[in-house]
Amino acid sequence: MRRSFIVFSLAIVSSSAMRLVAQQREQPPEGAPPKPFHSPARTTFTAGSGLPVTLAQFGLIPKVTIELVVRGGEITEPKGKDGLGTLMGELMKEGTSSLTAEQIAQKAALLGGSLSVDTDSDEIIVRGDALSESAARMIELLADLALHPKFPESELQRLKKDQLRNIAIAKTQPKVIAAQAFRKVVYGDNGYGRVIPDEAALGSITLDEIKAYYARHFIPSNAHLYVTGLFSPDLRSAIETAFSGWPKGDNPPVPEIKAQTKHTLELVDRPGAPQSTLAIGTPVVGPESGDYIPLEVTNSLLGGSFMSRITSNIREQKGYTYSPRSALETNAENAVWVEHADVTTKFTGESLKEIFGEMNGLRREGPPQKELKGIQNGISGVFILRNSSRQGIINILKMIDLHHLPPDYIDSYLPKMFAVTPSQVQAISEKYLDPAKMTVVVVGDKAQVESQIAPYKPGTN
Amino acid sequence: MEPILLRLAPVVLGILCAFPPVRAASLNFPVEYYKLPNGLRVTLSEDHTTPVVTVAVYYKIGFRVEPKDKTGFAHLFEHMMFQGSKNLGKMEFIRLVQSNGGILNGSTRFDFTNYFETLPSNKLETALWAEADRMRGLDINQDNLKNQQGVVGNEVKVNVLNQPYGGFPWLDVPQVANSNYYNAHNFYGDLKDIEAATLTDVQDFFKTYYAPNNASLVVVGDFTPSDAKSWVEKYFSNVPAHDQPPAADLTEPPQQKEKRVVHQDKLAQRPALAFAYHMPDKGTPEYYAMGLLDQLLLQGDDSLLRQELVKKRALTGSVSGGINLLGDMFNYNGPMLWTGFLFHDSNTTGDAIMQAVDTVINSVRENGVAEDQLGRARVKLRSGFLDTVSTGFGRADLLSAFALFDDRPQKINELDQKFADITPELMKKTAIEYLKPSNRTVLEIEPAAPAAQKGMN
């Protein structure tokens, strides 16, 4: 896959804030009233011995995206076996009972697409992308990979070496260093609490452990197949056929790890760094909660959009940073609100001051209605665009299923989002976003930064 | 193959079902193209799939030709385009788009600077008004400039100075592979040059290059042509043209022998390597052949370089790259490189890697390309093209490049044929002529992170 090195002006995109008083200026034309948004229609059924399937026709570009999402992921990796999911995924691509790795790659290419296996905190995703005319054959290929992996031992050492190299490289990236330190505090020593695997743990993984992990998780009732794009209704029977031989089993248990609220300030030394990389955050509630949509709106207003309080302040007023952004980072069990920013080293203390200042501002007083409406319009725009691509649609469907959200989630989202009021934003900020409870990580030049951040050490304020 | 018009969605589905596996018909995008009297190129391409519209304004000035003593200036200027115009104050352009449910951005590339937004289709007029406002003139002050100098300085730090492999390969490789200053300078900018830029520099740059006769406006999506045309006329037709300076000489003298360069990276723990070949001139048959060679050699798990370096020789975990790392093979207009790059371990030498690369490339130069390989390359290219055009922005980008550089946005519908015309013989000939060691640069990154640095434990 080709990496993108294009750097954009704004780094982040979302919604808007106060309208300033116009002075003898031409006003922009209002435009026409909005057209309605409709989410694509979905078909759901169960294939074979219990595999849930969701199909969504979308768009006019003759391609399909297919994801087999298996519940598992890093959170289910046994203790001391970090990276088991990723290693298993890589080894799956090394052949099936009837195809070599090269044949798999060539077949996928000929279908106009690619095949990948990715592991995240809660899921293992076998993903295929293909031309519409080849959708049925991609279903077959994907099912072959998922159901009949060969797991050739001969490739294991090479794959481990590749993962260890990736780990060594990741450990030198300030954002990874910050995220790792942050997650460790909030989640502790488990799959949610690490950004990258421990090298010794990954090195210790055996072929038997990989096979056992696979057998435990790759069970039809423990998975869900999604297809979006343009495809013939015949695809349903191709799916039924491809997955019919998948033996049933019991879903494996999944640990329930809850995030911890801990008020800490940690400085990770990065001598000579021209910037400090900040991660500031705290556990909040997840998508199942009635507070979540108000939280999303609050997040966007506080730091999640370009016109947000924090970004307007530390980027557009003060120039301390290029890419500040806050987000709600979720997994199956948790959501954590986190502000990320890389700030000029000599303004590290000032940046913390401004970030906490903006947070306290919202805790004291809700936003003006106009500012809030601008933010909400921005969220609406982004939401509609997210529902306008194959991958975007699959991502939302996956989220609905992972968090057991009601089936009308997509169609009811915008009205609920627009219903959030300024006083709710204030109430949410008071309830969830308290500087006195935040976990703070600063990756920066200790010699220059330590004294700047001293006032923010827990116990001093 | 009959082209299928995008408007006929239910019919398209019917046609795809009716035939057993056959090659999909070519897409045919509606493209209407004209110029205003002031020279502004206008391209309209309807698509009523979703109620959104994308507006893209591309100016034919990128960082290649930025003022010689002001590295990074074109990019800094791009930031200033968001800082205020006659009827929009600082940040108000952004606020206007986002508060109307849109997303937006801008970027600076080798040969253009673009500004684009995707909004609900009922806000097209608003977006056109705003783009015309800033095409007409900026209204900025020293504070705005100082602020964006801080922002851009931080951008360079977060992407380059504070990252291992920060400028590798996209910023580093053109600087070592090229010798003409325009193609070989630090286009992200030295911090001191960014700091030294003045308001006068900004105004001069605008006056010189930001003119309708040096620009393209593209509208893609859910709109009515007659409305769009009348708004374009209303808002853009009174922006005055100004003469452009003579085109700079971008010629790269032909490279006579292989270049091998080693850089130290104080933040890296593992070595890396990039190899880059000078591309054939844009638009030639060899140029299109390189598009297919890129797919064959470097794109996808089945690509020959990946199979050899990753699977067979275990030298690396992946090989990446392509034509124009800051875009694609269509949206540039000057000398360009085809680049591959990878990360490896210290016990693997650059020589071992290049020996593997040579094995693969020489097999193409000696034996040519087999039919099945060419078939896969074609399918991959087509699939990638479909992904590009599946977003309003992706389509607008191609249309803009073809309008700006070729005066012909309809090219978007002619690409299929250009690639279909490429023969295995032409691919072999192109590989022989261009994928030779004397036409390439190899850049090695040596990790020089202090042994004591632990990252995090």
PDB file of N, CA and C in Angstrom, chain B residues 294-352:
ATOM      1  N   ASP B 294       5.376   0.342 -12.512  1.00  0.00           N
ATOM      2  CA  ASP B 294       5.225   0.620 -11.087  1.00  0.00           C
ATOM      3  C   ASP B 294       4.305  -0.409 -10.437  1.00  0.00           C
ATOM      4  N   GLN B 295       3.200  -0.711 -11.063  1.00  0.00           N
ATOM      5  CA  GLN B 295       2.273  -1.705 -10.515  1.00  0.00           C
ATOM      6  C   GLN B 295       2.945  -3.080 -10.456  1.00  0.00           C
ATOM      7  N   LEU B 296       3.618  -3.422 -11.532  1.00  0.00           N
ATOM      8  CA  LEU B 296       4.250  -4.743 -11.625  1.00  0.00           C
ATOM      9  C   LEU B 296       5.329  -4.927 -10.566  1.00  0.00           C
ATOM     10  N   LEU B 297       6.132  -3.864 -10.387  1.00  0.00           N
ATOM     11  CA  LEU B 297       7.327  -3.988  -9.547  1.00  0.00           C
ATOM     12  C   LEU B 297       7.088  -3.666  -8.085  1.00  0.00           C
ATOM     13  N   LEU B 298       6.170  -2.740  -7.808  1.00  0.00           N
ATOM     14  CA  LEU B 298       6.140  -2.149  -6.473  1.00  0.00           C
ATOM     15  C   LEU B 298       4.775  -2.072  -5.787  1.00  0.00           C
ATOM     16  N   GLN B 299       3.696  -2.278  -6.467  1.00  0.00           N
ATOM     17  CA  GLN B 299       2.380  -2.092  -5.851  1.00  0.00           C
ATOM     18  C   GLN B 299       1.704  -3.436  -5.590  1.00  0.00           C
ATOM     19  N   GLY B 300       1.254  -3.618  -4.360  1.00  0.00           N
ATOM     20  CA  GLY B 300       0.539  -4.857  -4.036  1.00  0.00           C
ATOM     21  C   GLY B 300       1.468  -5.960  -3.570  1.00  0.00           C
ATOM     22  N   ASP B 301       0.908  -6.916  -2.849  1.00  0.00           N
ATOM     23  CA  ASP B 301       1.702  -8.020  -2.297  1.00  0.00           C
ATOM     24  C   ASP B 301       2.314  -8.886  -3.380  1.00  0.00           C
ATOM     25  N   ASP B 302       1.672  -8.924  -4.555  1.00  0.00           N
ATOM     26  CA  ASP B 302       2.174  -9.760  -5.637  1.00  0.00           C
ATOM     27  C   ASP B 302       3.305  -9.083  -6.417  1.00  0.00           C
ATOM     28  N   SER B 303       3.595  -7.823  -6.087  1.00  0.00           N
ATOM     29  CA  SER B 303       4.579  -7.083  -6.882  1.00  0.00           C
ATOM     30  C   SER B 303       5.941  -7.756  -6.770  1.00  0.00           C
ATOM     31  N   LEU B 304       6.729  -7.641  -7.863  1.00  0.00           N
ATOM     32  CA  LEU B 304       7.959  -8.415  -7.951  1.00  0.00           C
ATOM     33  C   LEU B 304       8.980  -8.031  -6.885  1.00  0.00           C
ATOM     34  N   LEU B 305       9.089  -6.733  -6.578  1.00  0.00           N
ATOM     35  CA  LEU B 305      10.064  -6.322  -5.566  1.00  0.00           C
ATOM     36  C   LEU B 305       9.670  -6.835  -4.195  1.00  0.00           C
ATOM     37  N   ARG B 306       8.379  -6.791  -3.890  1.00  0.00           N
ATOM     38  CA  ARG B 306       7.940  -7.322  -2.598  1.00  0.00           C
ATOM     39  C   ARG B 306       8.195  -8.808  -2.498  1.00  0.00           C
ATOM     40  N   GLN B 307       7.852  -9.544  -3.535  1.00  0.00           N
ATOM     41  CA  GLN B 307       8.044 -10.993  -3.483  1.00  0.00           C
ATOM     42  C   GLN B 307       9.524 -11.336  -3.280  1.00  0.00           C
ATOM     43  N   GLU B 308      10.394 -10.623  -3.981  1.00  0.00           N
ATOM     44  CA  GLU B 308      11.822 -10.942  -3.902  1.00  0.00           C
ATOM     45  C   GLU B 308      12.437 -10.483  -2.589  1.00  0.00           C
ATOM     46  N   LEU B 309      12.210  -9.216  -2.221  1.00  0.00           N
ATOM     47  CA  LEU B 309      12.906  -8.661  -1.054  1.00  0.00           C
ATOM     48  C   LEU B 309      12.291  -9.095   0.270  1.00  0.00           C
ATOM     49  N   VAL B 310      10.970  -9.222   0.283  1.00  0.00           N
ATOM     50  CA  VAL B 310      10.280  -9.552   1.530  1.00  0.00           C
ATOM     51  C   VAL B 310      10.198 -11.065   1.736  1.00  0.00           C
ATOM     52  N   LYS B 311       9.672 -11.751   0.729  1.00  0.00           N
ATOM     53  CA  LYS B 311       9.385 -13.175   0.923  1.00  0.00           C
ATOM     54  C   LYS B 311      10.617 -14.049   0.661  1.00  0.00           C
ATOM     55  N   LYS B 312      11.238 -13.825  -0.497  1.00  0.00           N
ATOM     56  CA  LYS B 312      12.315 -14.753  -0.858  1.00  0.00           C
ATOM     57  C   LYS B 312      13.591 -14.473  -0.075  1.00  0.00           C
ATOM     58  N   ARG B 313      13.968 -13.190   0.040  1.00  0.00           N
ATOM     59  CA  ARG B 313      15.261 -12.898   0.663  1.00  0.00           C
ATOM     60  C   ARG B 313      15.147 -12.385   2.100  1.00  0.00           C
ATOM     61  N   ALA B 314      13.952 -12.134   2.579  1.00  0.00           N
ATOM     62  CA  ALA B 314      13.728 -11.679   3.963  1.00  0.00           C
ATOM     63  C   ALA B 314      14.624 -10.492   4.332  1.00  0.00           C
ATOM     64  N   LEU B 315      14.793  -9.555   3.406  1.00  0.00           N
ATOM     65  CA  LEU B 315      15.639  -8.384   3.677  1.00  0.00           C
ATOM     66  C   LEU B 315      14.870  -7.299   4.415  1.00  0.00           C
ATOM     67  N   THR B 316      13.555  -7.348   4.328  1.00  0.00           N
ATOM     68  CA  THR B 316      12.717  -6.285   4.874  1.00  0.00           C
ATOM     69  C   THR B 316      11.297  -6.814   5.033  1.00  0.00           C
ATOM     70  N   GLY B 317      10.452  -6.075   5.739  1.00  0.00           N
ATOM     71  CA  GLY B 317       9.063  -6.505   5.924  1.00  0.00           C
ATOM     72  C   GLY B 317       8.130  -5.966   4.862  1.00  0.00           C
ATOM     73  N   SER B 318       8.572  -4.947   4.152  1.00  0.00           N
ATOM     74  CA  SER B 318       7.726  -4.415   3.090  1.00  0.00           C
ATOM     75  C   SER B 318       8.517  -3.421   2.254  1.00  0.00           C
ATOM     76  N   VAL B 319       8.136  -3.271   1.009  1.00  0.00           N
ATOM     77  CA  VAL B 319       8.737  -2.285   0.117  1.00  0.00           C
ATOM     78  C   VAL B 319       7.607  -1.393  -0.371  1.00  0.00           C
ATOM     79  N   SER B 320       7.797  -0.092  -0.283  1.00  0.00           N
ATOM     80  CA  SER B 320       6.732   0.842  -0.669  1.00  0.00           C
ATOM     81  C   SER B 320       7.256   1.847  -1.674  1.00  0.00           C
ATOM     82  N   GLY B 321       6.363   2.707  -2.143  1.00  0.00           N
ATOM     83  CA  GLY B 321       6.799   3.787  -3.022  1.00  0.00           C
ATOM     84  C   GLY B 321       5.876   3.969  -4.197  1.00  0.00           C
ATOM     85  N   GLY B 322       6.402   4.596  -5.262  1.00  0.00           N
ATOM     86  CA  GLY B 322       5.601   4.840  -6.447  1.00  0.00           C
ATOM     87  C   GLY B 322       6.107   6.033  -7.227  1.00  0.00           C
ATOM     88  N   ILE B 323       5.264   6.474  -8.163  1.00  0.00           N
ATOM     89  CA  ILE B 323       5.584   7.653  -8.965  1.00  0.00           C
ATOM     90  C   ILE B 323       5.021   8.861  -8.224  1.00  0.00           C
ATOM     91  N   ASN B 324       5.869   9.830  -7.906  1.00  0.00           N
ATOM     92  CA  ASN B 324       5.418  11.047  -7.217  1.00  0.00           C
ATOM     93  C   ASN B 324       4.859  10.762  -5.842  1.00  0.00           C
ATOM     94  N   LEU B 325       5.732  10.778  -4.827  1.00  0.00           N
ATOM     95  CA  LEU B 325       5.306  10.460  -3.477  1.00  0.00           C
ATOM     96  C   LEU B 325       4.405  11.543  -2.891  1.00  0.00           C
ATOM     97  N   LEU B 326       4.281  12.680  -3.547  1.00  0.00           N
ATOM     98  CA  LEU B 326       3.389  13.747  -3.064  1.00  0.00           C
ATOM     99  C   LEU B 326       2.173  13.877  -3.953  1.00  0.00           C
ATOM    100  N   GLY B 327       1.685  12.742  -4.430  1.00  0.00           N
ATOM    101  CA  GLY B 327       0.506  12.793  -5.283  1.00  0.00           C
ATOM    102  C   GLY B 327       0.436  11.498  -6.051  1.00  0.00           C
ATOM    103  N   ASP B 328       0.209  11.579  -7.331  1.00  0.00           N
ATOM    104  CA  ASP B 328       0.184  10.376  -8.151  1.00  0.00           C
ATOM    105  C   ASP B 328       0.821  10.692  -9.497  1.00  0.00           C
ATOM    106  N   MET B 329       0.700   9.767 -10.427  1.00  0.00           N
ATOM    107  CA  MET B 329       1.413   9.947 -11.678  1.00  0.00           C
ATOM    108  C   MET B 329       0.769  10.991 -12.588  1.00  0.00           C
ATOM    109  N   PHE B 330      -0.364  11.530 -12.163  1.00  0.00           N
ATOM    110  CA  PHE B 330      -1.061  12.484 -13.028  1.00  0.00           C
ATOM    111  C   PHE B 330      -0.951  13.929 -12.572  1.00  0.00           C
ATOM    112  N   ASN B 331      -0.755  14.155 -11.266  1.00  0.00           N
ATOM    113  CA  ASN B 331      -0.859  15.527 -10.779  1.00  0.00           C
ATOM    114  C   ASN B 331       0.485  16.188 -10.485  1.00  0.00           C
ATOM    115  N   TYR B 332       1.386  16.138 -11.473  1.00  0.00           N
ATOM    116  CA  TYR B 332       2.624  16.909 -11.404  1.00  0.00           C
ATOM    117  C   TYR B 332       2.942  17.385 -12.810  1.00  0.00           C
ATOM    118  N   ASN B 333       3.918  18.278 -12.918  1.00  0.00           N
ATOM    119  CA  ASN B 333       4.199  18.838 -14.247  1.00  0.00           C
ATOM    120  C   ASN B 333       5.652  19.265 -14.371  1.00  0.00           C
ATOM    121  N   GLY B 334       6.548  18.332 -14.229  1.00  0.00           N
ATOM    122  CA  GLY B 334       7.970  18.638 -14.340  1.00  0.00           C
ATOM    123  C   GLY B 334       8.743  17.341 -14.157  1.00  0.00           C
ATOM    124  N   PRO B 335      10.055  17.442 -13.975  1.00  0.00           N
ATOM    125  CA  PRO B 335      10.838  16.216 -13.763  1.00  0.00           C
ATOM    126  C   PRO B 335      10.342  15.478 -12.526  1.00  0.00           C
ATOM    127  N   MET B 336      10.302  14.150 -12.634  1.00  0.00           N
ATOM    128  CA  MET B 336       9.725  13.369 -11.533  1.00  0.00           C
ATOM    129  C   MET B 336      10.541  12.090 -11.338  1.00  0.00           C
ATOM    130  N   LEU B 337      10.378  11.493 -10.159  1.00  0.00           N
ATOM    131  CA  LEU B 337      11.095  10.278  -9.820  1.00  0.00           C
ATOM    132  C   LEU B 337      10.118   9.133  -9.566  1.00  0.00           C
ATOM    133  N   TRP B 338      10.561   7.932  -9.891  1.00  0.00           N
ATOM    134  CA  TRP B 338       9.886   6.728  -9.419  1.00  0.00           C
ATOM    135  C   TRP B 338      10.747   6.201  -8.273  1.00  0.00           C
ATOM    136  N   THR B 339      10.167   6.121  -7.082  1.00  0.00           N
ATOM    137  CA  THR B 339      10.923   5.824  -5.862  1.00  0.00           C
ATOM    138  C   THR B 339      10.404   4.580  -5.164  1.00  0.00           C
ATOM    139  N   GLY B 340      11.328   3.748  -4.699  1.00  0.00           N
ATOM    140  CA  GLY B 340      10.976   2.637  -3.812  1.00  0.00           C
ATOM    141  C   GLY B 340      11.752   2.809  -2.522  1.00  0.00           C
ATOM    142  N   PHE B 341      11.181   2.384  -1.392  1.00  0.00           N
ATOM    143  CA  PHE B 341      11.924   2.519  -0.143  1.00  0.00           C
ATOM    144  C   PHE B 341      11.530   1.441   0.845  1.00  0.00           C
ATOM    145  N   LEU B 342      12.419   1.205   1.814  1.00  0.00           N
ATOM    146  CA  LEU B 342      12.179   0.144   2.782  1.00  0.00           C
ATOM    147  C   LEU B 342      13.016   0.403   4.029  1.00  0.00           C
ATOM    148  N   PHE B 343      12.664  -0.314   5.093  1.00  0.00           N
ATOM    149  CA  PHE B 343      13.407  -0.248   6.349  1.00  0.00           C
ATOM    150  C   PHE B 343      13.992  -1.626   6.589  1.00  0.00           C
ATOM    151  N   HIS B 344      15.203  -1.670   7.131  1.00  0.00           N
ATOM    152  CA  HIS B 344      15.802  -2.994   7.305  1.00  0.00           C
ATOM    153  C   HIS B 344      16.589  -3.048   8.598  1.00  0.00           C
ATOM    154  N   ASP B 345      17.348  -4.135   8.772  1.00  0.00           N
ATOM    155  CA  ASP B 345      18.137  -4.300   9.989  1.00  0.00           C
ATOM    156  C   ASP B 345      19.594  -3.981   9.691  1.00  0.00           C
ATOM    157  N   SER B 346      20.352  -3.749  10.757  1.00  0.00           N
ATOM    158  CA  SER B 346      21.750  -3.348  10.564  1.00  0.00           C
ATOM    159  C   SER B 346      22.614  -4.442   9.962  1.00  0.00           C
ATOM    160  N   ASN B 347      22.188  -5.701  10.108  1.00  0.00           N
ATOM    161  CA  ASN B 347      23.015  -6.763   9.530  1.00  0.00           C
ATOM    162  C   ASN B 347      22.679  -7.022   8.057  1.00  0.00           C
ATOM    163  N   THR B 348      21.876  -6.156   7.472  1.00  0.00           N
ATOM    164  CA  THR B 348      21.619  -6.205   6.024  1.00  0.00           C
ATOM    165  C   THR B 348      22.281  -5.002   5.399  1.00  0.00           C
ATOM    166  N   THR B 349      23.084  -5.212   4.366  1.00  0.00           N
ATOM    167  CA  THR B 349      23.776  -4.085   3.752  1.00  0.00           C
ATOM    168  C   THR B 349      22.961  -3.488   2.618  1.00  0.00           C
ATOM    169  N   GLY B 350      23.233  -2.228   2.310  1.00  0.00           N
ATOM    170  CA  GLY B 350      22.617  -1.570   1.160  1.00  0.00           C
ATOM    171  C   GLY B 350      22.943  -2.336  -0.121  1.00  0.00           C
ATOM    172  N   ASP B 351      24.161  -2.858  -0.198  1.00  0.00           N
ATOM    173  CA  ASP B 351      24.560  -3.626  -1.392  1.00  0.00           C
ATOM    174  C   ASP B 351      23.685  -4.853  -1.581  1.00  0.00           C
ATOM    175  N   ALA B 352      23.412  -5.554  -0.492  1.00  0.00           N
ATOM    176  CA  ALA B 352      22.585  -6.761  -0.589  1.00  0.00           C
ATOM    177  C   ALA B 352      21.192  -6.406  -1.080  1.00  0.00           C
TER     178      ALA B 352
END
